[in-house]
Amino acid sequence: MDKTKLVARCGLWCGACRAYLLQKKDLFEEKGYKRGCNGCWIQNKNCAFLRKKCGRLGKKIDFCFECDEIPCAALEKLDDGYKKRYHVSLIGNLSRMKEIGLENWILEQEELYKCPECGGEICVHDFECFDCNLKHDPNLEKGENN
């Protein structure tokens, strides 16, 4: 799979998203959820949170960092929620993507969300490894939420 398809337009790494991990690992029943996701691009989504507020996504730009109006009010609201709940800044992620390129950013995210115990995948939303169940918040460790 092309891993760039696991980078949400808003700056979220889908590889650490609860819905994606539930789908990938078929953990619906075990985790108590009914559905998952294969990633925003794969499902041809135009960002579930921003699509109704942005006419540029999917037409003129692929990622919010390509927009000359970044950050818009909708992205700031989404970013604020992610910083408070999950200790990650989507705007910070977008800035980093622009700075180092998408491929390098993906490598950083894969390393960030790798479980220090088993090497499995940590969920950004649950702060838990979906392989060994270790509770771990990598964003607090790296000093995210700025």
C-alpha positions as semicolon CSV with decimal commas, in nm:
position;residue;x (nm);y (nm);z (nm)
1;M;0,000;0,000;0,000
2;D;0,112;0,355;-0,074
3;K;0,164;0,496;0,275
4;T;0,100;0,852;0,157
5;K;-0,264;0,742;0,139
6;L;-0,254;0,711;0,519
7;V;-0,184;1,082;0,564
8;A;-0,507;1,272;0,622
9;R;-0,543;1,608;0,452
10;C;-0,575;1,777;0,793
11;G;-0,242;1,644;0,925
12;L;-0,349;1,328;1,107
13;W;-0,144;1,010;1,060
14;C;-0,417;0,757;0,976
15;G;-0,176;0,477;1,065
16;A;-0,232;0,566;1,433
17;C;-0,605;0,637;1,406
18;R;-0,839;0,418;1,612
19;A;-1,076;0,356;1,320
20;Y;-0,790;0,254;1,091
21;L;-0,629;0,023;1,348
22;L;-0,965;-0,141;1,426
23;Q;-1,013;-0,213;1,055
24;K;-0,656;-0,326;0,990
25;K;-0,641;-0,560;1,289
26;D;-1,009;-0,665;1,289
27;L;-1,056;-0,572;1,654
28;F;-1,413;-0,441;1,642
29;E;-1,565;-0,692;1,880
30;E;-1,267;-0,700;2,115
31;K;-1,253;-0,320;2,146
32;G;-1,632;-0,269;2,142
33;Y;-1,670;-0,080;1,812
34;K;-1,888;-0,150;1,510
35;R;-1,691;-0,002;1,222
36;G;-1,350;0,111;1,115
37;C;-1,183;0,294;0,829
38;N;-0,919;0,221;0,567
39;G;-0,797;0,582;0,563
40;C;-0,936;0,909;0,430
41;W;-0,777;0,881;0,085
42;I;-0,856;0,515;0,033
43;Q;-1,223;0,572;0,108
44;N;-1,212;0,880;-0,116
45;K;-1,306;1,104;0,173
46;N;-1,253;1,476;0,146
47;C;-1,173;1,511;0,516
48;A;-1,470;1,419;0,731
49;F;-1,416;1,722;0,956
50;L;-1,329;1,993;0,704
51;R;-1,496;1,895;0,375
52;K;-1,814;2,097;0,428
53;K;-1,616;2,405;0,521
54;C;-1,352;2,394;0,248
55;G;-1,395;2,405;-0,128
56;R;-1,023;2,369;-0,195
57;L;-0,956;2,024;-0,052
58;G;-0,952;1,767;-0,329
59;K;-0,985;2,028;-0,601
60;K;-0,694;2,267;-0,585
61;I;-0,491;2,122;-0,299
62;D;-0,431;1,781;-0,146
63;F;-0,323;1,884;0,204
64;C;-0,408;2,181;0,423
65;F;-0,040;2,284;0,436
66;E;-0,065;2,369;0,063
67;C;-0,331;2,632;0,131
68;D;-0,234;2,999;0,151
69;E;-0,500;3,051;0,420
70;I;-0,358;2,800;0,671
71;P;-0,465;2,783;0,942
72;C;-0,831;2,848;0,871
73;A;-1,088;2,864;1,152
74;A;-1,211;2,508;1,087
75;L;-0,859;2,365;1,104
76;E;-0,780;2,567;1,417
77;K;-1,091;2,425;1,586
78;L;-1,001;2,068;1,490
79;D;-0,639;2,125;1,597
80;D;-0,746;2,266;1,933
81;G;-0,957;1,958;2,002
82;Y;-0,674;1,722;1,910
83;K;-0,426;1,911;2,126
84;K;-0,658;1,897;2,427
85;R;-0,773;1,537;2,391
86;Y;-0,483;1,360;2,220
87;H;-0,180;1,585;2,280
88;V;-0,107;1,625;1,909
89;S;-0,115;1,936;1,693
90;L;-0,248;1,879;1,343
91;I;-0,121;2,224;1,242
92;G;0,219;2,126;1,383
93;N;0,204;1,805;1,180
94;L;0,121;1,999;0,865
95;S;0,411;2,239;0,924
96;R;0,645;1,945;0,974
97;M;0,520;1,779;0,652
98;K;0,592;2,096;0,460
99;E;0,935;2,128;0,624
100;I;1,070;1,774;0,573
101;G;0,844;1,628;0,303
102;L;0,569;1,371;0,320
103;E;0,787;1,058;0,298
104;N;1,013;1,168;0,584
105;W;0,715;1,274;0,793
106;I;0,559;0,929;0,747
107;L;0,881;0,767;0,872
108;E;0,872;0,994;1,179
109;Q;0,510;0,903;1,250
110;E;0,573;0,531;1,215
111;E;0,858;0,557;1,463
112;L;0,660;0,783;1,700
113;Y;0,364;0,545;1,718
114;K;0,574;0,227;1,745
115;C;0,522;0,053;2,078
116;P;0,839;0,059;2,290
117;E;0,741;-0,276;2,439
118;C;0,650;-0,496;2,140
119;G;0,706;-0,283;1,828
120;G;0,332;-0,283;1,754
121;E;0,114;0,016;1,672
122;I;-0,002;0,272;1,927
123;C;-0,338;0,441;1,879
124;V;-0,330;0,822;1,892
125;H;-0,685;0,827;2,031
126;D;-0,652;0,562;2,303
127;F;-0,281;0,594;2,397
128;E;-0,268;0,216;2,374
129;C;-0,075;-0,038;2,169
130;F;-0,324;-0,236;1,962
131;D;-0,088;-0,536;1,975
132;C;0,015;-0,576;2,342
133;N;-0,229;-0,328;2,510
134;L;0,051;-0,121;2,668
135;K;-0,079;0,223;2,770
136;H;0,159;0,481;2,622
137;D;0,123;0,839;2,496
138;P;0,418;0,914;2,266
139;N;0,306;1,274;2,215
140;L;0,346;1,359;2,584
141;E;0,696;1,208;2,579
142;K;0,809;1,415;2,282
143;G;0,655;1,734;2,424
144;E;0,379;1,773;2,166
145;N;0,077;1,997;2,217
146;N;0,256;2,322;2,150
